[in-house]
Coordinates of C-alpha atoms and ligand atoms in Angstrom, one line a residue:
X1 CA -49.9 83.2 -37.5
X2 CA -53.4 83.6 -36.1
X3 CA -53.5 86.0 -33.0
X4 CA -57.0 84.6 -31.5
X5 CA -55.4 81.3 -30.6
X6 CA -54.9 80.4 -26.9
X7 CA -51.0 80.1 -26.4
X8 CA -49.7 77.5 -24.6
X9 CA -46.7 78.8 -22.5
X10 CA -44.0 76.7 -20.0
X11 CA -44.3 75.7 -16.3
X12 CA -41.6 77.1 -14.3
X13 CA -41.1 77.3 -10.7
X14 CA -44.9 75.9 -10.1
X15 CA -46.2 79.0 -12.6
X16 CA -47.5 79.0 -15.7
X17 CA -45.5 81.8 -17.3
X18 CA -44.5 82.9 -21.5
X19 CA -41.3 83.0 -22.7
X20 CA -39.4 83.4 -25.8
X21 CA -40.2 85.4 -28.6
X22 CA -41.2 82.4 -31.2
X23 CA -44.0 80.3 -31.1
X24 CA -45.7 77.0 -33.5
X25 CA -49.0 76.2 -34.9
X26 CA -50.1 72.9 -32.7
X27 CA -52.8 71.5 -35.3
X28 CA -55.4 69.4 -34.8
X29 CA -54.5 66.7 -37.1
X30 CA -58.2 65.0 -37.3
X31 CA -59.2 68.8 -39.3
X32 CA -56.0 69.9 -40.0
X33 CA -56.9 73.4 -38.3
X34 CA -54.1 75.0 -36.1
X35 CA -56.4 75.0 -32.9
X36 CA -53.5 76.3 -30.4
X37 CA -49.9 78.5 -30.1
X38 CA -47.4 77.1 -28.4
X39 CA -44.5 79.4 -27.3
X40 CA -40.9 77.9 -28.2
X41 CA -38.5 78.8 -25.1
X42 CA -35.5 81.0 -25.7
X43 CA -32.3 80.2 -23.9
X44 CA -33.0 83.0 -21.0
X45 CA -36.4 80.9 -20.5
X46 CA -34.7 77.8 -19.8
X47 CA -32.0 79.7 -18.4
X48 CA -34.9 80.4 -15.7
X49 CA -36.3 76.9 -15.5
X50 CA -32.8 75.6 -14.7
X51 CA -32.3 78.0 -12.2
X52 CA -35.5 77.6 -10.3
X53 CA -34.8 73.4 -10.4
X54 CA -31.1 74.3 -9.0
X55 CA -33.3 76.4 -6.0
X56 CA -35.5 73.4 -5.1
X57 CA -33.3 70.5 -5.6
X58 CA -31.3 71.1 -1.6
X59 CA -34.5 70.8 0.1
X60 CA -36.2 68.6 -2.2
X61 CA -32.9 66.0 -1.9
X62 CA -33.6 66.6 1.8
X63 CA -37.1 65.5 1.7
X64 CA -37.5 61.9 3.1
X65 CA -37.9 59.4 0.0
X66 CA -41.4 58.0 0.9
X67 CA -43.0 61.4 1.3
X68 CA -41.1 62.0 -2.5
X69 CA -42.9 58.8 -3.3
X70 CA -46.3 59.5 -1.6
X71 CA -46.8 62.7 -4.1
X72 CA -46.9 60.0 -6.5
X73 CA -49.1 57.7 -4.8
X74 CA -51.3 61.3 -4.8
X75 CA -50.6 61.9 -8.2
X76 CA -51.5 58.4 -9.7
X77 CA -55.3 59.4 -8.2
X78 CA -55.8 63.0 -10.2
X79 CA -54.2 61.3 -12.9
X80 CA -57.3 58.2 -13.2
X81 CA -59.5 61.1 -11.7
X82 CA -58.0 63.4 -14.8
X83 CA -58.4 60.3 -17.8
X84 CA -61.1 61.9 -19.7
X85 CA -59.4 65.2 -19.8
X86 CA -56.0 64.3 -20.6
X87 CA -56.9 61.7 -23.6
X88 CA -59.0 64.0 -25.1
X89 CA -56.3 66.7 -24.9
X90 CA -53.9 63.7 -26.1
X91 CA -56.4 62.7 -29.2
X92 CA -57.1 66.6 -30.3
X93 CA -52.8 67.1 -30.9
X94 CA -51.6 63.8 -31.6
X95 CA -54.7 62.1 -33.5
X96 CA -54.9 58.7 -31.9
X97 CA -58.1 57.0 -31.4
X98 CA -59.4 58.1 -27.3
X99 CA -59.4 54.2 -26.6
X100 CA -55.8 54.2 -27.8
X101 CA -55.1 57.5 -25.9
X102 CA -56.4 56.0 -22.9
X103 CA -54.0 52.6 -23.1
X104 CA -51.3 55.4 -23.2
X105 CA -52.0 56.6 -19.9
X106 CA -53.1 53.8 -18.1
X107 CA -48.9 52.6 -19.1
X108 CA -48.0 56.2 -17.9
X109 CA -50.4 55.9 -14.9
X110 CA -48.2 52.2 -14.0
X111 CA -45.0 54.2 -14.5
X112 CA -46.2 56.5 -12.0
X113 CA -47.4 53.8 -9.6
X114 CA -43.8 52.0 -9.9
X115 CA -42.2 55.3 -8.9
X116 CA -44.3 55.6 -5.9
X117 CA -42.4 52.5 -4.5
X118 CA -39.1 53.0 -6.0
X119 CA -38.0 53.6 -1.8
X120 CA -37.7 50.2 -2.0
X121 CA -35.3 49.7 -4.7
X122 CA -33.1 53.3 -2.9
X123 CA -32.2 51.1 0.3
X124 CA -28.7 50.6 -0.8
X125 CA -26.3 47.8 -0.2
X126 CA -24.7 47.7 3.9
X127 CA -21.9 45.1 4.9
X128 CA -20.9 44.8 8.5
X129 CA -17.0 44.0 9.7
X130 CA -15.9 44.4 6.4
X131 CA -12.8 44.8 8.7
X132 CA -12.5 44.8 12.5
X133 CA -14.5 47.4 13.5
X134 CA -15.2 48.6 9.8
X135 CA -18.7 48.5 8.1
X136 CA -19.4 49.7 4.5
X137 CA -22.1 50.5 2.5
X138 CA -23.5 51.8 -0.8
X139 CA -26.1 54.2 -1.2
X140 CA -27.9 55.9 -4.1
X141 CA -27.8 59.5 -4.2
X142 CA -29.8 62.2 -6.3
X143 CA -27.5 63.5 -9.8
X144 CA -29.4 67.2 -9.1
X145 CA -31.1 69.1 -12.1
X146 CA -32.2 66.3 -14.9
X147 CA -34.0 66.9 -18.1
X148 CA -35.8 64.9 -20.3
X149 CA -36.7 65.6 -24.3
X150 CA -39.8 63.5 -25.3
X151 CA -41.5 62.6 -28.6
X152 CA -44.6 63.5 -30.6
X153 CA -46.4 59.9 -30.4
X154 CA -46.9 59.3 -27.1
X155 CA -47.5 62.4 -25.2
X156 CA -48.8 62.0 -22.2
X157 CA -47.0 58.3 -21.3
X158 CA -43.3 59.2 -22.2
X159 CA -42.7 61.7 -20.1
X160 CA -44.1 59.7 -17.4
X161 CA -41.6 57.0 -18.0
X162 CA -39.1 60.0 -16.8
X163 CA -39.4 62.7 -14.5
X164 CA -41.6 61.1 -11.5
X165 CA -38.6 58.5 -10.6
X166 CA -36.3 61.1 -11.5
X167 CA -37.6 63.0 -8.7
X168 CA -38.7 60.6 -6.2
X169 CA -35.1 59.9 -6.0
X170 CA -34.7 63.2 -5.3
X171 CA -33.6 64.8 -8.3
X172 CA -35.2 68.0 -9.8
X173 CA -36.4 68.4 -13.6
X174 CA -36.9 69.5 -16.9
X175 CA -39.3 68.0 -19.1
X176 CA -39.1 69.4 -22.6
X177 CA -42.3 68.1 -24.6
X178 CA -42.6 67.6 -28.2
X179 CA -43.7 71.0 -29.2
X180 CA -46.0 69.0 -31.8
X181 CA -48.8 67.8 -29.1
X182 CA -47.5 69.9 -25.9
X183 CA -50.9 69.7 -23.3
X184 CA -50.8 66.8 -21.8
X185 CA -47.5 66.5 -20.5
X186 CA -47.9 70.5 -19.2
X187 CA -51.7 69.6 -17.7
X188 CA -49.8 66.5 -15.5
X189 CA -47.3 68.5 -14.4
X190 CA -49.9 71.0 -12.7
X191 CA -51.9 67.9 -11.3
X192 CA -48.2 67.0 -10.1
X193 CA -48.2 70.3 -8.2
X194 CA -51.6 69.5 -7.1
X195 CA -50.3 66.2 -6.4
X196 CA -47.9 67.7 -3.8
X197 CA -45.1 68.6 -6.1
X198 CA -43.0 71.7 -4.7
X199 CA -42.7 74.4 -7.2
X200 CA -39.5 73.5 -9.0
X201 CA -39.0 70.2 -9.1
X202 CA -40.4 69.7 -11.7
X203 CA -41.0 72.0 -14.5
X204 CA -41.6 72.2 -18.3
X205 CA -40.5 74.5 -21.2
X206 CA -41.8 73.9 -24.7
X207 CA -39.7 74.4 -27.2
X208 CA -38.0 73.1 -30.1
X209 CA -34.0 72.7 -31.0
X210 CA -33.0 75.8 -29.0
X211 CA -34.1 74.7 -25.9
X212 CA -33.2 71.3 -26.2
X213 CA -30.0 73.2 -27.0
X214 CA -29.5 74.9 -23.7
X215 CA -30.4 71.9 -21.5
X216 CA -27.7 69.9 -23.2
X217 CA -24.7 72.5 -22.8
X218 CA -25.7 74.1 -19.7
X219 CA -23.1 72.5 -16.7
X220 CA -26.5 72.8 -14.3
X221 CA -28.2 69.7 -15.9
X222 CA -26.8 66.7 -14.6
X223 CA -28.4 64.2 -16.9
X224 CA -30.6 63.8 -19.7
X225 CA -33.4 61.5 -20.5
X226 CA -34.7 61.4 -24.8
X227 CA -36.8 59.6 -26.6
X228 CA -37.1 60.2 -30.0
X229 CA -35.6 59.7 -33.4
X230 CA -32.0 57.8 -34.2
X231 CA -30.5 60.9 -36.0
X232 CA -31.4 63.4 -33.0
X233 CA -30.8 60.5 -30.4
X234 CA -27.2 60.1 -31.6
X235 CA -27.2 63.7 -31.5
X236 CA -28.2 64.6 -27.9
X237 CA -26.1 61.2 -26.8
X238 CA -22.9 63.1 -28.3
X239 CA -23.6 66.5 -27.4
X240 CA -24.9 65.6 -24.1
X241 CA -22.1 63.5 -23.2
X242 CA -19.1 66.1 -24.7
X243 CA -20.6 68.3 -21.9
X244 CA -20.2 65.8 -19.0
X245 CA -23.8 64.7 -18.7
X246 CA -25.1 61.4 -18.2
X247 CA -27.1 60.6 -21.1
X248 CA -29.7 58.0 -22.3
X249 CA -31.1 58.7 -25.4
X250 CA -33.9 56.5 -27.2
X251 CA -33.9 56.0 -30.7
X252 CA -36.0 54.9 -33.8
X253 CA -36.8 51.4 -35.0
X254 CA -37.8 49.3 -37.7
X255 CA -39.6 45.9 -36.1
X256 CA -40.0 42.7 -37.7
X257 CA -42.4 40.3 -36.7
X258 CA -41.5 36.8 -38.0
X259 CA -44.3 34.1 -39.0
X260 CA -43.5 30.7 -38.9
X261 CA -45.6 27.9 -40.8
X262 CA -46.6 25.9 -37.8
X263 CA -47.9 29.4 -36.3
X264 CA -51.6 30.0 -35.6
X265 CA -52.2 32.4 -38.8
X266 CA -55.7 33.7 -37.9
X267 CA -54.3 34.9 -34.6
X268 CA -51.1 36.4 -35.9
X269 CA -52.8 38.1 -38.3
X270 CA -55.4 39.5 -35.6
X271 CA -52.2 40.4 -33.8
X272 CA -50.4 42.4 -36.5
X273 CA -53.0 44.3 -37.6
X274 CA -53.1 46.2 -34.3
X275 CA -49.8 46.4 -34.3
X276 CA -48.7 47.7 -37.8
X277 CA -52.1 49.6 -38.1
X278 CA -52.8 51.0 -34.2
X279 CA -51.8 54.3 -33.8
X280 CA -51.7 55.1 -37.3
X281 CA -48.2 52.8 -37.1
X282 CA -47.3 55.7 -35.0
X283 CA -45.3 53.7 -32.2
X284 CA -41.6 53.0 -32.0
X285 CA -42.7 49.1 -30.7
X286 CA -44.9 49.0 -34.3
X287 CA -44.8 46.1 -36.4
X288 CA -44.3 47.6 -40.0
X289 CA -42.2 44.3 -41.5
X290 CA -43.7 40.7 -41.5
X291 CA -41.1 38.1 -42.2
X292 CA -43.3 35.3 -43.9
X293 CA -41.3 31.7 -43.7
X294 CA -42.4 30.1 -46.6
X295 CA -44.1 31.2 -49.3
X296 CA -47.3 29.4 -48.2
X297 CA -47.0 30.9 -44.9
X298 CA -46.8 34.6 -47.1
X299 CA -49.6 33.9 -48.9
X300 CA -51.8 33.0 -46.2
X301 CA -50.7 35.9 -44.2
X302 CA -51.5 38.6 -46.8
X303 CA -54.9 37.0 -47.4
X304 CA -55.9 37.5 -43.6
X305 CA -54.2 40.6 -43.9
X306 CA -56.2 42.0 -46.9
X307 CA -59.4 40.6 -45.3
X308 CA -58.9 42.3 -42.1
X309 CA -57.6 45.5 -43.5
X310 CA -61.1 45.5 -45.4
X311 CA -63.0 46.1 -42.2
X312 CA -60.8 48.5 -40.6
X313 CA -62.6 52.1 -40.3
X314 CA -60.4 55.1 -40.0
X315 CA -61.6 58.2 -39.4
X316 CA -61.0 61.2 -36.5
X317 CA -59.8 59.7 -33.2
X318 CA -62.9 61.0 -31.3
X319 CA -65.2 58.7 -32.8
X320 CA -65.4 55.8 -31.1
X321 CA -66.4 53.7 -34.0
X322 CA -63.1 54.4 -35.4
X323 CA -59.4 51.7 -35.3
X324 CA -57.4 54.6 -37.0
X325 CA -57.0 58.0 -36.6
X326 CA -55.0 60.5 -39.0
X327 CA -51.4 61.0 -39.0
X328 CA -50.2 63.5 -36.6
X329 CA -49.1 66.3 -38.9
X330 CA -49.2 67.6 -42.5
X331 CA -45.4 67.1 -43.4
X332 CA -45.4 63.9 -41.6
X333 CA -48.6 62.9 -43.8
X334 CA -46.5 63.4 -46.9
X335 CA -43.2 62.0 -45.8
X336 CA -45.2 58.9 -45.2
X337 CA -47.3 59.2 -48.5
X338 CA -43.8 59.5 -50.0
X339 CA -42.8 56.5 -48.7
X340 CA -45.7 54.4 -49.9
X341 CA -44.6 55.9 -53.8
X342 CA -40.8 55.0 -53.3
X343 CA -42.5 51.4 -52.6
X344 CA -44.2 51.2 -55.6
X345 CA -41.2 52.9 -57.5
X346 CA -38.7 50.4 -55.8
X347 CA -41.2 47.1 -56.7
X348 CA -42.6 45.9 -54.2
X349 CA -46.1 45.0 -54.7
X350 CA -48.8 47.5 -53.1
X351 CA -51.4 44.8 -52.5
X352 CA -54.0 47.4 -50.6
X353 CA -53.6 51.2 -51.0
X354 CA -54.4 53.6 -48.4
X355 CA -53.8 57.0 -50.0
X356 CA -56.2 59.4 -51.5
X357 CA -59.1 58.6 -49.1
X358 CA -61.2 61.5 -47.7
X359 CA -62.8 61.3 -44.5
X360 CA -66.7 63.6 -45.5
X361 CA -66.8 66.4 -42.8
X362 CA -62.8 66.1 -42.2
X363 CA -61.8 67.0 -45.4
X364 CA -58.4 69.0 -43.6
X365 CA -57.3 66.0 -41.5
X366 CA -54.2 64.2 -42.0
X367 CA -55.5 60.7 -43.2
X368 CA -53.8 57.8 -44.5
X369 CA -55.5 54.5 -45.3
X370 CA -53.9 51.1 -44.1
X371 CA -51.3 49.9 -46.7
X372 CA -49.8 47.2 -47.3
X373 CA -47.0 45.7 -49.7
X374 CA -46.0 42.2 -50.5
X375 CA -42.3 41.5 -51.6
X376 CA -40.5 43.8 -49.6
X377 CA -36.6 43.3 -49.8
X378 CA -33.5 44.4 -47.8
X379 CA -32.4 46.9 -49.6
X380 CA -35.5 49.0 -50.6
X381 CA -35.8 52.2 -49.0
X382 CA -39.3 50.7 -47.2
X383 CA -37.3 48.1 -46.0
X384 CA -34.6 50.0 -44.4
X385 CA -36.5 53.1 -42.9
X386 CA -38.1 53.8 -40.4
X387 CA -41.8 55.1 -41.9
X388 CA -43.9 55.3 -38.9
X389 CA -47.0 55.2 -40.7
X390 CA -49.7 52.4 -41.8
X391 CA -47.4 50.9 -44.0
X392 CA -47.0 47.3 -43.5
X393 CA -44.3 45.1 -46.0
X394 CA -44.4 41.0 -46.0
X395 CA -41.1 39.8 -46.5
X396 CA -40.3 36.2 -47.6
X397 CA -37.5 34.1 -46.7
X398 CA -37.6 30.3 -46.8
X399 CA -36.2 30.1 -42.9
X400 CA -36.2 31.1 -39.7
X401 CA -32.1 31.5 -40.0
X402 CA -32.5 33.5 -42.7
X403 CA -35.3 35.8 -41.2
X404 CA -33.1 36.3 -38.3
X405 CA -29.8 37.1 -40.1
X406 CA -31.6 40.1 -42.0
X407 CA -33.2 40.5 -38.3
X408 CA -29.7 40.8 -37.2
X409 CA -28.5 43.3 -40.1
X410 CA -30.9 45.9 -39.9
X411 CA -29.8 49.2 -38.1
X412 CA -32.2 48.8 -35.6
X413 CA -32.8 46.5 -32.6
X414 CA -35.6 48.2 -30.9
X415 CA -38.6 44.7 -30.7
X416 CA -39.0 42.2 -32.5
X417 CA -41.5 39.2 -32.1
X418 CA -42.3 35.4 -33.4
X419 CA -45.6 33.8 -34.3
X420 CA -45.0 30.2 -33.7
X421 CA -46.6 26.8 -32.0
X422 CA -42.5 25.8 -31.8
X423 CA -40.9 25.9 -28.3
X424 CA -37.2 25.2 -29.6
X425 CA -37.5 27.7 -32.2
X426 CA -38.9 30.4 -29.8
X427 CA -36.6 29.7 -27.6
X428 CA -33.8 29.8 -30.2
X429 CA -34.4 32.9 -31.6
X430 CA -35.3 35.0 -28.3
X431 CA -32.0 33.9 -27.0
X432 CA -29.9 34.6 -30.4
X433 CA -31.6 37.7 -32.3
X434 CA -29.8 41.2 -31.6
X435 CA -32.9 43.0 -30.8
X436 CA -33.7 44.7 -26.6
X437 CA -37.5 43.6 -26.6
X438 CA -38.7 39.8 -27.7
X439 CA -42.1 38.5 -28.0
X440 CA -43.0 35.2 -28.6
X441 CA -47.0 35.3 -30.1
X442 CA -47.0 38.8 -28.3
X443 CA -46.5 41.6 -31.3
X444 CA -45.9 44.4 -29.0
X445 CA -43.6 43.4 -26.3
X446 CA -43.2 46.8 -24.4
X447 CA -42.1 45.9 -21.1
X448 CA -44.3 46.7 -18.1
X449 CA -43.5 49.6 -15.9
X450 CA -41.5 47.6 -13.2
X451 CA -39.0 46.2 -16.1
X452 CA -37.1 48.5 -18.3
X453 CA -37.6 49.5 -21.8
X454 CA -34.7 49.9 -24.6
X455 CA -33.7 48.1 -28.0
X456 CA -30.6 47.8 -28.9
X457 CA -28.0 48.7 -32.1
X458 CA -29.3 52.4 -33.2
X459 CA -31.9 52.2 -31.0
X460 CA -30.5 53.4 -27.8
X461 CA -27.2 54.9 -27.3
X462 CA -26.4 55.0 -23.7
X463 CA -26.0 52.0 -21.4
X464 CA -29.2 52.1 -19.4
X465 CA -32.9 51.3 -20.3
X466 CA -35.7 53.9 -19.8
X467 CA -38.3 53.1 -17.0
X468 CA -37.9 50.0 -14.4
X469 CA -35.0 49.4 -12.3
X470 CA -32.5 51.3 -14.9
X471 CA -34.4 54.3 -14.3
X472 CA -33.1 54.5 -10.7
X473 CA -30.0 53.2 -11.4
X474 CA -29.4 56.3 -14.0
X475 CA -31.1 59.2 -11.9
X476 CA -28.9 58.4 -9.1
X477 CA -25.2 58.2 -8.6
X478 CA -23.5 55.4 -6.1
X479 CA -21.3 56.4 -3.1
X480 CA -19.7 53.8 -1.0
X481 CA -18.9 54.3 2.4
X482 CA -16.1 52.6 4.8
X483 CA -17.0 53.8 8.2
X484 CA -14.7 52.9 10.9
X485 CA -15.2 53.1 15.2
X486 CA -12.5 51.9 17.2
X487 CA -13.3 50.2 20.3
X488 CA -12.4 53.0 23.3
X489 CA -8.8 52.5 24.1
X490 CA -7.8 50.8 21.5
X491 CA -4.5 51.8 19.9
X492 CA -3.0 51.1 16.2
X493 CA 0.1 51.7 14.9
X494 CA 0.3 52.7 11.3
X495 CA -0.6 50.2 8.1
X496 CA 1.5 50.3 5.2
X497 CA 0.2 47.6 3.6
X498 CA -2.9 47.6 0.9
X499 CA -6.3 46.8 3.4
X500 CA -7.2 43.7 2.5
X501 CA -9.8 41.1 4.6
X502 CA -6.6 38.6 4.7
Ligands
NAD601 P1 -38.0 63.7 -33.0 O1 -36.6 63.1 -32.9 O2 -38.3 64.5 -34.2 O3 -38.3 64.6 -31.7 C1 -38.1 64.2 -30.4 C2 -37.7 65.4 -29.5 O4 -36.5 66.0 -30.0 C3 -38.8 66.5 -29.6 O5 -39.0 67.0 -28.3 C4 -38.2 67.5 -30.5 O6 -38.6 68.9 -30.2 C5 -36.7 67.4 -30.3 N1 -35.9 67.7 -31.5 C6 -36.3 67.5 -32.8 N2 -35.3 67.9 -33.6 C7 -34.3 68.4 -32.8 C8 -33.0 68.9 -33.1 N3 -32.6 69.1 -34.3 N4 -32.2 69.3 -32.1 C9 -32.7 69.1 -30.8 N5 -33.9 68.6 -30.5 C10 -34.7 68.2 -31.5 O7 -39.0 62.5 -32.8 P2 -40.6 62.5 -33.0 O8 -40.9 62.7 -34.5 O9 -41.2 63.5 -32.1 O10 -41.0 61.1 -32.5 C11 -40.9 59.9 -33.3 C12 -39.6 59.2 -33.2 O11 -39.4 58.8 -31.8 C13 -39.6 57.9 -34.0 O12 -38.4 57.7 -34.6 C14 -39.9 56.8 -32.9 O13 -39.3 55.6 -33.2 C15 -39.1 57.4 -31.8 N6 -39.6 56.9 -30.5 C16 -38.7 56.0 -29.9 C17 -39.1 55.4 -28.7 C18 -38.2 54.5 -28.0 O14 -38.5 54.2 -26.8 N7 -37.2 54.0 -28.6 C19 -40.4 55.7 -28.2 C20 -41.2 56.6 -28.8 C21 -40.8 57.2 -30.0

């Protein structure tokens, strides 16, 4: 532990205030120096933040949805005014490239914007003379205190996709960042209470299991938004839901992109190398698996591949020359270095080999060169796992059926995409594979702010999608009302029979 560090503490109740008597190295992973401390809540801490959400949530519920929704409008302006701060915050924890960083926000920023005009989608549903005299109608109302848990690799935009339409449909909140890059999600929540935000509604604890702990068993908190891994997804989805919370938790993924011969190779090979090596492969919508159909198609994909790979420059996120910056922390460095071994071990054919470089002058930093194997099979341990790293496997199958039916095994069902000049079979396998998120010639298909985002299998457990349309749907509960006035002088006897519109 080094003393001299600034500490990073939690946002509760519109202060920024310490708590708990633990606290982590946050490193910056281009060096590999611990730069920062952040504080790890205790249960009384979040014991604290819960309370204070519990305190604003009356008058916030009260508060008429468009002026909820104009904080946002507010917000969405200190958050463009705020880029260069915020991605260089985001790029110092996580690693990522500041052009990368900056794609991150501008998504969170559109999340942000969406939730500004999310009035329009709390309306509610009215009939009139549902029966003589009778009207009915549905409206969406506010669950109370909601939390969210978010993950290391996209800091600043996750947490976006949750607690501003939580609380413009009037819900108060907990945001618990990952305690591995915590200053971007804490610096938007004070531009939120510049934004307009009342103390309270939304506030953040940084922590780590213990936290996450008490917002999951704590009757208070009324629902609960992750995104993370599948093991700790399954987890909080359990947990959460044994104590009578609503749940929607996010999980890992393992995306295949499939090749077809007719497809445009030069451009799906431009395409996958952004999205197998961008990020450091450090995105759950990554591409780490091509499915090659053919061996011809394989062949030439690998040699485009290899090519490109050959000009890529990695290096710490801050220089702009750079596509990739270093992984995001030492372990994680090793887990995937481990994985890129196991590879070798299980036969696969390591066709470029991104370990041992050294960056000069960043000698500490956590760096990983692309990789990439040919003749990856179900079955090996880098086919199966999830390595969320520059690791990128071919896999050849002689058809389309056959890519999709070891598509449609795999644990995961988070995105998938096709490269093909085919209509039918584009059409045929976006209708048929068992995966949430589909592109056709587009390798990253994450949904834009106004749809909703989820996979499926052991991707998400829970019902609804994060962000979009589901997002309102699951911070709100629906009430329907059957409001009767009799016409003056108007007398009924009693009505034994079941109401009906007969
Ligand atoms: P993680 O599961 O390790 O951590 C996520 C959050 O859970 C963090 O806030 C962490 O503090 C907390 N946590 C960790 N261990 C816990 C425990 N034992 N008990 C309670 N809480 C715990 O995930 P990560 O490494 O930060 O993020 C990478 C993972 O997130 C990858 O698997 C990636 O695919 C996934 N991810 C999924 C999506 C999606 O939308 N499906 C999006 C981004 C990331």
């Amino acid at each position: 532990m080094t003393p001299t560090l600034p500490t990073i503490g939690h946002l509760i109740g519109g202060q920024t205030v310490p708590g708990g008597s633990r606290s982590a190295d946050v490193f910056n992973p281009a060096t590999g120096a611990a730069e920062k401390r952040v504080q790890l809540a205790d249960k009384l801490t979040v014991e604290a933040a819960i309370a204070n959400a519990q305190a604003a949530y009356p008058a916030w519920r009260a508060t008429p949805p468009l002026k909820r929704a104009r904080v946002m409008s507010n917000l969405k302006v200190l958050l463009e005014q705020h880029a260069d701060e915020l991605c260089a915050l985001v790029t110092a924890e996580h690693g990522k490239v500041l052009a990368d960083s900056l794609g991150e926000l501008q998504r969170g920023i559109e999340n942000v914007e969406y939730a500004s005009y999310a009035t329009e989608l709390l309306k509610g549903e009215h009939s009139k003379n549902v029966g003589p005299n009778i009207d009915s109608w549905s409206e969406f109302q506010a669950l109370g205190v909601t939390a969210g848990i978010t993950p290391f690799n996209f800091p600043v935009m996750v947490p976006l996709w949750m607690w501003p339409m939580a609380v413009v449909c009037g819900n108060t909140f907990i945001l618990k960042p990952s305690e591995r890059d915590p200053s971007s999600a804490l610096r938007v929540a004070e531009l939120a209470l510049q934004a307009g935000l009342p103390p309270g509604v939304l506030n953040v604890v940084n922590g780590d299991k213990e936290a996450v702990d008490t917002l999951l068993t704590d009757p208070r908190v009324k629902a609960i938004s992750f995104v993370g891994s599948t093991p700790i997804a399954e987890y909080i989805y359990s947990t959460g839901c044994s104590h009578g919370k609503r749940v929607q938790a996010l999980g890992g993924a393992k995306n295949h992109a499939v090749v077809m011969p007719d497809a445009d190779i030069p451009n799906a090979v431009s395409a996958l190398m952004g999205a197998a090596y961008g990020s450091c492969g450090e995105r759950c919508m990554a591409i780490p698996l091509v499915v090659a159909v053919g061996d011809a198609t394989a062949d030439a994909v690998v040699a485009g591949l290899k090519t490109e790979i050959a000009k890529m420059k990695v290096g710490p996120g801050t220089q702009a020359s750079c596509d990739m910056g270093p992984l995001v922390t030492k372990a994680h460095f090793e887990k995937v270095v481990g994985y890129v071994d196991q590879g070798v071990k299980e036969g696969a054919t390591l066709v470029v080999d991104g370990r041992g470089i050294q960056i000069a002058g960043f000698e500490g930093g956590y760096y990983l060169g692309p990789c990439l194997f040919d003749n990856v099979k179900p079955g090996m341990v880098t086919y199966q796992e999830e390595i969320f790293g520059p690791v990128l496997g071919v896999v050849r199958v002689k058809t389309l059926q056959e890519a999709m039916d070891m598509i449609d095994a795999h644990e995961y069902g988070n995105g998938t995409c096709i490269f093909t000049r085919d209509g039918e079979a584009a059409r045929y396998f976006s209708d048929n594979i068992l995966v949430g998120m589909v592109g056709v010639n587009v390798p990253l298909p994450v949904p834009v702010a106004y749809h909703s985002f989820g996979g499926w299998k052991r991707s998400l457990f829970g019902d609804l999608h994060g962000y979009g349309p589901d997002a309102v749907r699951f911070y709100t509960k629906r009430k329907t009302i059957t409001q009767r006035w009799p016409s003056a002088g108007v007398r009924e006897g009693a009505v034994f029979s079941f109401p009906s519109s007969r």
